[in-house]
Amino acid sequence: MGKNLLKLSDLSTDEIIAILDRAQMFCAGVDVPVLSDKIACNMFFESSTRTQYSFNVAELRLGMRVVSFNPGSSSMNKNESFYDTVKCFDSFGPDAIVIRHVQNEYYNELLGHINAALLNGGDGTGNHPTQSLLDLLTIKQEFGRFEGLKCVIAGDISHSRVAHTNYEVMRRLGMEVVTAGPEEFLEKSLEQEDFDHAVKTSDIVMMLRVQHERHAEHMKLTKEEYHQAYGLTVEREKTMKDKAIIMHPAPVNRDVELADCLMECPRARIFKQMQNGVFVRMAALERAVK
Ligand code: NCD
């Protein structure tokens, strides 16, 4: 049976580095396998642009055959459960199933009940392993190392599976990681720092989207107030270190967490991250099915 990829905390640092090295080979166009005998099913129960379609492109680049599930036109409209829906797809005999779902740790009820390798495309506010891998690849390409780098993750930390996944893995790789943002979005267990100070001293400024869809109540601040207090404004960007970069998992709320004109500025690696998403997902898929 192939290898699941559910959360990065299940993987040793050696395994993580091996996936990144393989992804870098795919980035260079080297040693791409042809997995035309393998079938992947993409099952996105929660909205997605980057993760869903870069998994799709990664599968195509590996020569895999792909089935994409559309919850809106499925028998979930006849009250079929998540479990029965995934079990149904697994019965078709795919080699890998990629799932995104709004429920944290949705995969627990599937483990031991499906034969395909399971790749997590994001579970609620929990984990987003392939996003962190593409973030790490982008950092590695930029700085050639992890040890000793400082990253501030800023914004809606508590609702962000990207923040949770990155905080753990970046620290394990020897990075200094701090969080910043409105009090209502921070978590006591994660180290916090004054945002302005963090922007000035970090090598990576990672901005997060305000996840309105996961909020029980409306955010207290207006978009403009948020931008001035917690966003990467044009003025704050000027205080960043010479070689420091801007990252964001996207989608971006322009002029809320990030000034519109910074999205494609020389420091921004946001579209680079998307490009790297294809390569890390190729590496994760190869690892899962071989
Ligand atoms: C993130 C996600 O869905 O967790 N996006 C992504 O996968 N690139 C972040 C977000 O939605 O804000």
PDB file of C-alpha atoms and ligand atoms in Angstrom:
ATOM      1  CA  MET A   1       0.000   0.000   0.000  1.00  0.00           C
ATOM      2  CA  GLY A   2       1.158   3.541  -0.724  1.00  0.00           C
ATOM      3  CA  LYS A   3       2.013   6.133   1.858  1.00  0.00           C
ATOM      4  CA  ASN A   4      -0.551   8.562   3.234  1.00  0.00           C
ATOM      5  CA  LEU A   5       0.264  12.240   3.711  1.00  0.00           C
ATOM      6  CA  LEU A   6      -2.059  13.509   6.414  1.00  0.00           C
ATOM      7  CA  LYS A   7       0.039  15.852   8.550  1.00  0.00           C
ATOM      8  CA  LEU A   8       3.695  16.807   8.481  1.00  0.00           C
ATOM      9  CA  SER A   9       4.122  16.016  12.163  1.00  0.00           C
ATOM     10  CA  ASP A  10       3.841  12.332  11.108  1.00  0.00           C
ATOM     11  CA  LEU A  11       7.010  12.737   9.000  1.00  0.00           C
ATOM     12  CA  SER A  12      10.622  12.888  10.180  1.00  0.00           C
ATOM     13  CA  THR A  13      12.717  15.856   9.070  1.00  0.00           C
ATOM     14  CA  ASP A  14      14.658  13.460   6.816  1.00  0.00           C
ATOM     15  CA  GLU A  15      11.429  12.443   5.079  1.00  0.00           C
ATOM     16  CA  ILE A  16      10.448  16.097   4.648  1.00  0.00           C
ATOM     17  CA  ILE A  17      13.844  16.988   3.178  1.00  0.00           C
ATOM     18  CA  ALA A  18      13.610  13.985   0.830  1.00  0.00           C
ATOM     19  CA  ILE A  19      10.238  15.223  -0.517  1.00  0.00           C
ATOM     20  CA  LEU A  20      11.680  18.734  -0.992  1.00  0.00           C
ATOM     21  CA  ASP A  21      14.738  17.360  -2.813  1.00  0.00           C
ATOM     22  CA  ARG A  22      12.522  15.315  -5.098  1.00  0.00           C
ATOM     23  CA  ALA A  23      10.292  18.368  -5.721  1.00  0.00           C
ATOM     24  CA  GLN A  24      13.391  20.382  -6.632  1.00  0.00           C
ATOM     25  CA  MET A  25      14.313  17.719  -9.200  1.00  0.00           C
ATOM     26  CA  PHE A  26      10.845  18.019 -10.732  1.00  0.00           C
ATOM     27  CA  CYS A  27      11.285  21.797 -10.722  1.00  0.00           C
ATOM     28  CA  ALA A  28      14.453  21.252 -12.763  1.00  0.00           C
ATOM     29  CA  GLY A  29      12.609  18.829 -15.069  1.00  0.00           C
ATOM     30  CA  VAL A  30      14.817  15.909 -14.007  1.00  0.00           C
ATOM     31  CA  ASP A  31      13.813  12.234 -13.602  1.00  0.00           C
ATOM     32  CA  VAL A  32      10.041  12.722 -13.875  1.00  0.00           C
ATOM     33  CA  PRO A  33       8.454   9.261 -13.695  1.00  0.00           C
ATOM     34  CA  VAL A  34       5.613   8.140 -15.958  1.00  0.00           C
ATOM     35  CA  LEU A  35       2.876   6.801 -13.724  1.00  0.00           C
ATOM     36  CA  SER A  36       0.334   6.164 -16.473  1.00  0.00           C
ATOM     37  CA  ASP A  37      -0.894   2.977 -14.800  1.00  0.00           C
ATOM     38  CA  LYS A  38      -1.972   4.963 -11.712  1.00  0.00           C
ATOM     39  CA  ILE A  39      -5.348   6.578 -11.072  1.00  0.00           C
ATOM     40  CA  ALA A  40      -5.924   9.522  -8.736  1.00  0.00           C
ATOM     41  CA  CYS A  41      -9.248  10.815  -7.408  1.00  0.00           C
ATOM     42  CA  ASN A  42      -9.483  14.421  -6.285  1.00  0.00           C
ATOM     43  CA  MET A  43     -12.263  14.933  -3.771  1.00  0.00           C
ATOM     44  CA  PHE A  44     -12.600  18.545  -2.691  1.00  0.00           C
ATOM     45  CA  PHE A  45     -15.520  18.980  -0.297  1.00  0.00           C
ATOM     46  CA  GLU A  46     -14.388  22.542   0.464  1.00  0.00           C
ATOM     47  CA  SER A  47     -13.646  25.294  -2.063  1.00  0.00           C
ATOM     48  CA  SER A  48     -10.163  25.378  -3.544  1.00  0.00           C
ATOM     49  CA  THR A  49      -8.370  26.863  -6.517  1.00  0.00           C
ATOM     50  CA  ARG A  50      -4.621  26.416  -5.984  1.00  0.00           C
ATOM     51  CA  THR A  51      -4.542  23.127  -4.076  1.00  0.00           C
ATOM     52  CA  GLN A  52      -7.190  21.380  -6.157  1.00  0.00           C
ATOM     53  CA  TYR A  53      -5.912  22.367  -9.575  1.00  0.00           C
ATOM     54  CA  SER A  54      -2.211  22.128  -8.830  1.00  0.00           C
ATOM     55  CA  PHE A  55      -2.803  18.573  -7.588  1.00  0.00           C
ATOM     56  CA  ASN A  56      -4.578  18.024 -10.891  1.00  0.00           C
ATOM     57  CA  VAL A  57      -1.684  19.466 -12.916  1.00  0.00           C
ATOM     58  CA  ALA A  58       0.833  17.491 -10.812  1.00  0.00           C
ATOM     59  CA  GLU A  59      -1.084  14.277 -11.577  1.00  0.00           C
ATOM     60  CA  LEU A  60      -1.101  15.115 -15.293  1.00  0.00           C
ATOM     61  CA  ARG A  61       2.636  15.902 -15.264  1.00  0.00           C
ATOM     62  CA  LEU A  62       3.216  12.452 -13.778  1.00  0.00           C
ATOM     63  CA  GLY A  63       1.081  10.907 -16.513  1.00  0.00           C
ATOM     64  CA  MET A  64      -1.535   9.704 -14.002  1.00  0.00           C
ATOM     65  CA  ARG A  65      -5.172   9.317 -14.938  1.00  0.00           C
ATOM     66  CA  VAL A  66      -7.489  11.536 -12.935  1.00  0.00           C
ATOM     67  CA  VAL A  67     -11.088  11.533 -11.736  1.00  0.00           C
ATOM     68  CA  SER A  68     -12.410  14.698 -10.108  1.00  0.00           C
ATOM     69  CA  PHE A  69     -15.338  14.495  -7.729  1.00  0.00           C
ATOM     70  CA  ASN A  70     -17.955  17.244  -7.713  1.00  0.00           C
ATOM     71  CA  PRO A  71     -19.875  17.233  -4.401  1.00  0.00           C
ATOM     72  CA  GLY A  72     -22.544  19.574  -5.808  1.00  0.00           C
ATOM     73  CA  SER A  73     -23.782  17.034  -8.373  1.00  0.00           C
ATOM     74  CA  SER A  74     -23.173  13.875  -6.330  1.00  0.00           C
ATOM     75  CA  SER A  75     -25.416  11.651  -4.226  1.00  0.00           C
ATOM     76  CA  MET A  76     -24.477  13.755  -1.214  1.00  0.00           C
ATOM     77  CA  ASN A  77     -27.570  15.644  -2.416  1.00  0.00           C
ATOM     78  CA  LYS A  78     -29.455  12.438  -1.491  1.00  0.00           C
ATOM     79  CA  ASN A  79     -27.928  12.593   2.002  1.00  0.00           C
ATOM     80  CA  GLU A  80     -25.095  10.159   1.356  1.00  0.00           C
ATOM     81  CA  SER A  81     -22.463  10.670   4.055  1.00  0.00           C
ATOM     82  CA  PHE A  82     -18.844  11.764   3.627  1.00  0.00           C
ATOM     83  CA  TYR A  83     -17.669   8.320   4.725  1.00  0.00           C
ATOM     84  CA  ASP A  84     -19.882   6.422   2.259  1.00  0.00           C
ATOM     85  CA  THR A  85     -18.929   8.806  -0.541  1.00  0.00           C
ATOM     86  CA  VAL A  86     -15.189   8.268  -0.051  1.00  0.00           C
ATOM     87  CA  LYS A  87     -15.707   4.500   0.435  1.00  0.00           C
ATOM     88  CA  CYS A  88     -17.538   4.462  -2.892  1.00  0.00           C
ATOM     89  CA  PHE A  89     -14.626   6.120  -4.684  1.00  0.00           C
ATOM     90  CA  ASP A  90     -12.156   3.817  -2.980  1.00  0.00           C
ATOM     91  CA  SER A  91     -14.158   0.815  -4.247  1.00  0.00           C
ATOM     92  CA  PHE A  92     -13.396   1.942  -7.804  1.00  0.00           C
ATOM     93  CA  GLY A  93      -9.762   1.055  -7.026  1.00  0.00           C
ATOM     94  CA  PRO A  94      -7.781   4.311  -7.398  1.00  0.00           C
ATOM     95  CA  ASP A  95      -4.158   4.421  -6.252  1.00  0.00           C
ATOM     96  CA  ALA A  96      -4.458   7.809  -4.530  1.00  0.00           C
ATOM     97  CA  ILE A  97      -7.289   9.920  -3.170  1.00  0.00           C
ATOM     98  CA  VAL A  98      -6.741  13.614  -2.428  1.00  0.00           C
ATOM     99  CA  ILE A  99      -9.257  15.097   0.012  1.00  0.00           C
ATOM    100  CA  ARG A 100     -10.006  18.554   1.359  1.00  0.00           C
ATOM    101  CA  HIS A 101     -12.732  18.885   3.963  1.00  0.00           C
ATOM    102  CA  VAL A 102     -13.960  21.525   6.390  1.00  0.00           C
ATOM    103  CA  GLN A 103     -13.830  19.057   9.314  1.00  0.00           C
ATOM    104  CA  ASN A 104     -10.548  18.878  11.278  1.00  0.00           C
ATOM    105  CA  GLU A 105      -9.006  15.392  11.084  1.00  0.00           C
ATOM    106  CA  TYR A 106     -11.784  14.140   8.757  1.00  0.00           C
ATOM    107  CA  TYR A 107      -9.331  11.391   7.820  1.00  0.00           C
ATOM    108  CA  ASN A 108      -9.553   9.578  11.162  1.00  0.00           C
ATOM    109  CA  GLU A 109     -12.821   7.877  10.243  1.00  0.00           C
ATOM    110  CA  LEU A 110     -11.320   6.687   6.942  1.00  0.00           C
ATOM    111  CA  LEU A 111      -8.062   5.219   8.204  1.00  0.00           C
ATOM    112  CA  GLY A 112      -8.018   1.440   8.017  1.00  0.00           C
ATOM    113  CA  HIS A 113     -11.140   1.495   5.819  1.00  0.00           C
ATOM    114  CA  ILE A 114      -9.727   2.547   2.463  1.00  0.00           C
ATOM    115  CA  ASN A 115      -7.076   0.995   0.238  1.00  0.00           C
ATOM    116  CA  ALA A 116      -5.912   4.046  -1.726  1.00  0.00           C
ATOM    117  CA  ALA A 117      -3.140   6.276  -0.384  1.00  0.00           C
ATOM    118  CA  LEU A 118      -4.735   9.339   1.202  1.00  0.00           C
ATOM    119  CA  LEU A 119      -3.310  12.814   0.647  1.00  0.00           C
ATOM    120  CA  ASN A 120      -4.668  15.642   2.754  1.00  0.00           C
ATOM    121  CA  GLY A 121      -5.458  18.796   0.775  1.00  0.00           C
ATOM    122  CA  GLY A 122      -6.395  20.618   3.981  1.00  0.00           C
ATOM    123  CA  ASP A 123      -8.603  19.718   6.971  1.00  0.00           C
ATOM    124  CA  GLY A 124     -10.538  22.568   8.580  1.00  0.00           C
ATOM    125  CA  THR A 125      -8.227  24.642  10.772  1.00  0.00           C
ATOM    126  CA  GLY A 126      -5.917  21.658  11.328  1.00  0.00           C
ATOM    127  CA  ASN A 127      -3.303  20.717   8.735  1.00  0.00           C
ATOM    128  CA  HIS A 128      -2.271  21.582   5.202  1.00  0.00           C
ATOM    129  CA  PRO A 129       0.842  19.477   4.565  1.00  0.00           C
ATOM    130  CA  THR A 130       1.378  20.199   0.864  1.00  0.00           C
ATOM    131  CA  GLN A 131       0.995  23.951   1.425  1.00  0.00           C
ATOM    132  CA  SER A 132       3.763  23.855   4.030  1.00  0.00           C
ATOM    133  CA  LEU A 133       5.924  21.770   1.720  1.00  0.00           C
ATOM    134  CA  LEU A 134       5.580  24.332  -1.065  1.00  0.00           C
ATOM    135  CA  ASP A 135       6.328  27.110   1.411  1.00  0.00           C
ATOM    136  CA  LEU A 136       9.454  25.251   2.546  1.00  0.00           C
ATOM    137  CA  LEU A 137      10.564  24.642  -1.038  1.00  0.00           C
ATOM    138  CA  THR A 138      10.184  28.352  -1.779  1.00  0.00           C
ATOM    139  CA  ILE A 139      12.263  29.236   1.305  1.00  0.00           C
ATOM    140  CA  LYS A 140      14.928  26.654   0.453  1.00  0.00           C
ATOM    141  CA  GLN A 141      15.234  28.011  -3.096  1.00  0.00           C
ATOM    142  CA  GLU A 142      15.560  31.526  -1.751  1.00  0.00           C
ATOM    143  CA  PHE A 143      17.947  31.081   1.162  1.00  0.00           C
ATOM    144  CA  GLY A 144      19.431  27.603   0.617  1.00  0.00           C
ATOM    145  CA  ARG A 145      18.750  26.685   4.261  1.00  0.00           C
ATOM    146  CA  PHE A 146      16.195  26.809   7.091  1.00  0.00           C
ATOM    147  CA  GLU A 147      18.391  26.934  10.197  1.00  0.00           C
ATOM    148  CA  GLY A 148      18.558  30.406  11.757  1.00  0.00           C
ATOM    149  CA  LEU A 149      15.967  32.070   9.492  1.00  0.00           C
ATOM    150  CA  LYS A 150      13.191  34.077  11.102  1.00  0.00           C
ATOM    151  CA  CYS A 151       9.592  33.947   9.870  1.00  0.00           C
ATOM    152  CA  VAL A 152       6.666  36.007  11.122  1.00  0.00           C
ATOM    153  CA  ILE A 153       3.262  34.493  10.370  1.00  0.00           C
ATOM    154  CA  ALA A 154       0.760  37.321  10.575  1.00  0.00           C
ATOM    155  CA  GLY A 155      -3.016  37.584  10.555  1.00  0.00           C
ATOM    156  CA  ASP A 156      -5.810  35.123  11.228  1.00  0.00           C
ATOM    157  CA  ILE A 157      -3.652  32.536  12.987  1.00  0.00           C
ATOM    158  CA  SER A 158      -6.313  30.647  14.910  1.00  0.00           C
ATOM    159  CA  HIS A 159      -8.385  29.753  11.824  1.00  0.00           C
ATOM    160  CA  SER A 160      -5.372  28.932   9.663  1.00  0.00           C
ATOM    161  CA  ARG A 161      -4.268  25.366   8.969  1.00  0.00           C
ATOM    162  CA  VAL A 162      -1.335  26.933   7.104  1.00  0.00           C
ATOM    163  CA  ALA A 163      -0.166  28.715  10.273  1.00  0.00           C
ATOM    164  CA  HIS A 164      -0.574  25.604  12.404  1.00  0.00           C
ATOM    165  CA  THR A 165       1.305  23.367   9.994  1.00  0.00           C
ATOM    166  CA  ASN A 166       4.091  25.858   9.296  1.00  0.00           C
ATOM    167  CA  TYR A 167       4.648  26.794  12.930  1.00  0.00           C
ATOM    168  CA  GLU A 168       5.412  23.193  13.868  1.00  0.00           C
ATOM    169  CA  VAL A 169       7.523  22.194  10.888  1.00  0.00           C
ATOM    170  CA  MET A 170       9.518  25.414  10.560  1.00  0.00           C
ATOM    171  CA  ARG A 171      10.546  25.253  14.206  1.00  0.00           C
ATOM    172  CA  ARG A 172      11.531  21.626  13.804  1.00  0.00           C
ATOM    173  CA  LEU A 173      13.767  22.675  10.889  1.00  0.00           C
ATOM    174  CA  GLY A 174      15.572  25.224  13.077  1.00  0.00           C
ATOM    175  CA  MET A 175      13.735  28.397  12.128  1.00  0.00           C
ATOM    176  CA  GLU A 176      12.581  31.064  14.534  1.00  0.00           C
ATOM    177  CA  VAL A 177       8.820  31.486  14.078  1.00  0.00           C
ATOM    178  CA  VAL A 178       6.679  34.190  15.682  1.00  0.00           C
ATOM    179  CA  THR A 179       3.041  35.131  15.197  1.00  0.00           C
ATOM    180  CA  ALA A 180       1.365  38.539  15.068  1.00  0.00           C
ATOM    181  CA  GLY A 181      -2.137  39.867  14.467  1.00  0.00           C
ATOM    182  CA  PRO A 182      -5.312  40.964  16.212  1.00  0.00           C
ATOM    183  CA  GLU A 183      -5.682  39.569  19.733  1.00  0.00           C
ATOM    184  CA  GLU A 184      -8.882  37.719  18.755  1.00  0.00           C
ATOM    185  CA  PHE A 185      -6.959  35.691  16.121  1.00  0.00           C
ATOM    186  CA  LEU A 186      -3.862  34.786  18.157  1.00  0.00           C
ATOM    187  CA  GLU A 187      -3.160  31.607  20.128  1.00  0.00           C
ATOM    188  CA  LYS A 188      -1.503  31.632  23.531  1.00  0.00           C
ATOM    189  CA  SER A 189       0.506  28.503  22.822  1.00  0.00           C
ATOM    190  CA  LEU A 190       2.274  30.137  19.848  1.00  0.00           C
ATOM    191  CA  GLU A 191       5.024  32.717  20.375  1.00  0.00           C
ATOM    192  CA  GLN A 192       3.862  36.273  19.697  1.00  0.00           C
ATOM    193  CA  GLU A 193       5.753  39.402  18.761  1.00  0.00           C
ATOM    194  CA  ASP A 194       4.903  43.034  18.024  1.00  0.00           C
ATOM    195  CA  PHE A 195       4.055  43.098  14.306  1.00  0.00           C
ATOM    196  CA  ASP A 196       6.179  46.128  13.379  1.00  0.00           C
ATOM    197  CA  HIS A 197       9.217  44.684  15.130  1.00  0.00           C
ATOM    198  CA  ALA A 198       8.675  41.297  13.510  1.00  0.00           C
ATOM    199  CA  VAL A 199       8.394  42.829  10.020  1.00  0.00           C
ATOM    200  CA  LYS A 200      11.719  44.641  10.509  1.00  0.00           C
ATOM    201  CA  THR A 201      13.614  41.607  11.787  1.00  0.00           C
ATOM    202  CA  SER A 202      12.238  38.673   9.773  1.00  0.00           C
ATOM    203  CA  ASP A 203      13.613  36.991   6.658  1.00  0.00           C
ATOM    204  CA  ILE A 204      10.140  35.842   5.705  1.00  0.00           C
ATOM    205  CA  VAL A 205       6.970  37.849   6.243  1.00  0.00           C
ATOM    206  CA  MET A 206       4.117  35.398   5.741  1.00  0.00           C
ATOM    207  CA  MET A 207       0.733  37.102   5.577  1.00  0.00           C
ATOM    208  CA  LEU A 208      -2.511  35.158   6.009  1.00  0.00           C
ATOM    209  CA  ARG A 209      -5.990  35.699   4.696  1.00  0.00           C
ATOM    210  CA  VAL A 210      -8.704  36.780   7.101  1.00  0.00           C
ATOM    211  CA  GLN A 211     -10.857  33.625   6.976  1.00  0.00           C
ATOM    212  CA  HIS A 212     -14.304  35.230   7.194  1.00  0.00           C
ATOM    213  CA  GLU A 213     -16.030  31.945   6.329  1.00  0.00           C
ATOM    214  CA  ARG A 214     -14.697  30.299   9.510  1.00  0.00           C
ATOM    215  CA  HIS A 215     -15.679  33.149  11.850  1.00  0.00           C
ATOM    216  CA  ALA A 216     -18.666  32.735  14.130  1.00  0.00           C
ATOM    217  CA  GLU A 217     -18.993  36.542  14.425  1.00  0.00           C
ATOM    218  CA  HIS A 218     -18.097  39.450  12.185  1.00  0.00           C
ATOM    219  CA  MET A 219     -14.589  40.849  12.607  1.00  0.00           C
ATOM    220  CA  LYS A 220     -14.665  44.003  14.734  1.00  0.00           C
ATOM    221  CA  LEU A 221     -12.308  46.019  12.506  1.00  0.00           C
ATOM    222  CA  THR A 222     -13.161  47.471   9.108  1.00  0.00           C
ATOM    223  CA  LYS A 223     -10.948  46.377   6.194  1.00  0.00           C
ATOM    224  CA  GLU A 224      -9.133  49.690   6.245  1.00  0.00           C
ATOM    225  CA  GLU A 225      -8.543  49.530  10.020  1.00  0.00           C
ATOM    226  CA  TYR A 226      -7.265  45.986   9.690  1.00  0.00           C
ATOM    227  CA  HIS A 227      -4.911  46.988   6.883  1.00  0.00           C
ATOM    228  CA  GLN A 228      -3.406  49.860   8.883  1.00  0.00           C
ATOM    229  CA  ALA A 229      -3.014  47.877  12.116  1.00  0.00           C
ATOM    230  CA  TYR A 230      -2.121  44.359  10.918  1.00  0.00           C
ATOM    231  CA  GLY A 231      -1.657  44.439   7.156  1.00  0.00           C
ATOM    232  CA  LEU A 232       1.582  44.620   5.203  1.00  0.00           C
ATOM    233  CA  THR A 233       1.210  48.227   4.095  1.00  0.00           C
ATOM    234  CA  VAL A 234       3.498  50.000   1.628  1.00  0.00           C
ATOM    235  CA  GLU A 235       5.150  51.754   4.599  1.00  0.00           C
ATOM    236  CA  ARG A 236       5.795  48.535   6.525  1.00  0.00           C
ATOM    237  CA  GLU A 237       7.269  46.813   3.471  1.00  0.00           C
ATOM    238  CA  LYS A 238       9.923  49.540   3.326  1.00  0.00           C
ATOM    239  CA  THR A 239      11.123  48.525   6.811  1.00  0.00           C
ATOM    240  CA  MET A 240      11.801  44.899   5.811  1.00  0.00           C
ATOM    241  CA  LYS A 241      15.371  43.560   5.664  1.00  0.00           C
ATOM    242  CA  ASP A 242      17.127  43.872   2.278  1.00  0.00           C
ATOM    243  CA  LYS A 243      16.847  40.206   1.312  1.00  0.00           C
ATOM    244  CA  ALA A 244      13.565  39.482   3.115  1.00  0.00           C
ATOM    245  CA  ILE A 245      10.648  38.031   1.140  1.00  0.00           C
ATOM    246  CA  ILE A 246       6.853  38.237   1.298  1.00  0.00           C
ATOM    247  CA  MET A 247       4.812  35.038   1.223  1.00  0.00           C
ATOM    248  CA  HIS A 248       1.065  34.367   1.336  1.00  0.00           C
ATOM    249  CA  PRO A 249      -0.745  31.044   0.724  1.00  0.00           C
ATOM    250  CA  ALA A 250      -3.483  32.946  -1.202  1.00  0.00           C
ATOM    251  CA  PRO A 251      -6.229  33.715  -2.012  1.00  0.00           C
ATOM    252  CA  VAL A 252      -5.271  37.268  -1.019  1.00  0.00           C
ATOM    253  CA  ASN A 253      -7.679  39.920   0.213  1.00  0.00           C
ATOM    254  CA  ARG A 254      -5.933  42.791  -1.568  1.00  0.00           C
ATOM    255  CA  ASP A 255      -5.590  45.910   0.573  1.00  0.00           C
ATOM    256  CA  VAL A 256      -6.653  44.000   3.701  1.00  0.00           C
ATOM    257  CA  GLU A 257      -3.722  41.798   4.791  1.00  0.00           C
ATOM    258  CA  LEU A 258      -1.510  42.914   1.883  1.00  0.00           C
ATOM    259  CA  ALA A 259      -1.289  46.205  -0.030  1.00  0.00           C
ATOM    260  CA  ASP A 260      -2.501  45.652  -3.581  1.00  0.00           C
ATOM    261  CA  CYS A 261       0.752  46.874  -5.170  1.00  0.00           C
ATOM    262  CA  LEU A 262       2.900  44.456  -3.091  1.00  0.00           C
ATOM    263  CA  MET A 263       1.293  41.345  -4.564  1.00  0.00           C
ATOM    264  CA  GLU A 264       3.808  41.239  -7.448  1.00  0.00           C
ATOM    265  CA  CYS A 265       6.565  43.456  -6.024  1.00  0.00           C
ATOM    266  CA  PRO A 266      10.205  42.242  -6.256  1.00  0.00           C
ATOM    267  CA  ARG A 267      10.064  40.716  -2.749  1.00  0.00           C
ATOM    268  CA  ALA A 268       6.822  38.842  -3.296  1.00  0.00           C
ATOM    269  CA  ARG A 269       7.048  35.089  -3.825  1.00  0.00           C
ATOM    270  CA  ILE A 270       3.294  34.472  -3.919  1.00  0.00           C
ATOM    271  CA  PHE A 271       3.114  33.226  -7.519  1.00  0.00           C
ATOM    272  CA  LYS A 272       6.396  31.354  -7.035  1.00  0.00           C
ATOM    273  CA  GLN A 273       4.679  29.514  -4.177  1.00  0.00           C
ATOM    274  CA  MET A 274       1.864  28.508  -6.546  1.00  0.00           C
ATOM    275  CA  GLN A 275       4.380  27.257  -9.122  1.00  0.00           C
ATOM    276  CA  ASN A 276       6.181  25.225  -6.451  1.00  0.00           C
ATOM    277  CA  GLY A 277       2.833  23.733  -5.418  1.00  0.00           C
ATOM    278  CA  VAL A 278       2.885  21.601  -8.570  1.00  0.00           C
ATOM    279  CA  PHE A 279       6.376  20.217  -7.839  1.00  0.00           C
ATOM    280  CA  VAL A 280       5.802  19.315  -4.180  1.00  0.00           C
ATOM    281  CA  ARG A 281       2.493  17.694  -5.086  1.00  0.00           C
ATOM    282  CA  MET A 282       4.234  15.650  -7.781  1.00  0.00           C
ATOM    283  CA  ALA A 283       6.706  14.492  -5.115  1.00  0.00           C
ATOM    284  CA  ALA A 284       3.929  13.729  -2.619  1.00  0.00           C
ATOM    285  CA  LEU A 285       1.951  11.772  -5.229  1.00  0.00           C
ATOM    286  CA  GLU A 286       4.969   9.786  -6.376  1.00  0.00           C
ATOM    287  CA  ARG A 287       5.766   8.911  -2.749  1.00  0.00           C
ATOM    288  CA  ALA A 288       2.117   7.896  -2.221  1.00  0.00           C
ATOM    289  CA  VAL A 289       1.719   5.513  -5.151  1.00  0.00           C
ATOM    290  CA  LYS A 290       5.089   3.975  -5.811  1.00  0.00           C
TER     291      LYS A 290
HETATM  292  C1  NCD B   1      -5.155  28.234   2.085  1.00  0.00           C
HETATM  293  C2  NCD B   1      -6.106  27.169   2.539  1.00  0.00           C
HETATM  294  O1  NCD B   1      -7.074  26.834   1.854  1.00  0.00           O
HETATM  295  O2  NCD B   1      -5.848  26.661   3.614  1.00  0.00           O
HETATM  296  N1  NCD B   1      -5.106  28.365   0.708  1.00  0.00           N
HETATM  297  C3  NCD B   1      -4.393  27.460  -0.014  1.00  0.00           C
HETATM  298  O3  NCD B   1      -4.546  26.264   0.114  1.00  0.00           O
HETATM  299  N2  NCD B   1      -3.482  27.974  -0.848  1.00  0.00           N
HETATM  300  C4  NCD B   1      -5.320  29.496   2.814  1.00  0.00           C
HETATM  301  C5  NCD B   1      -6.612  30.241   2.755  1.00  0.00           C
HETATM  302  O4  NCD B   1      -7.643  29.751   2.295  1.00  0.00           O
HETATM  303  O5  NCD B   1      -6.591  31.385   3.204  1.00  0.00           O
END
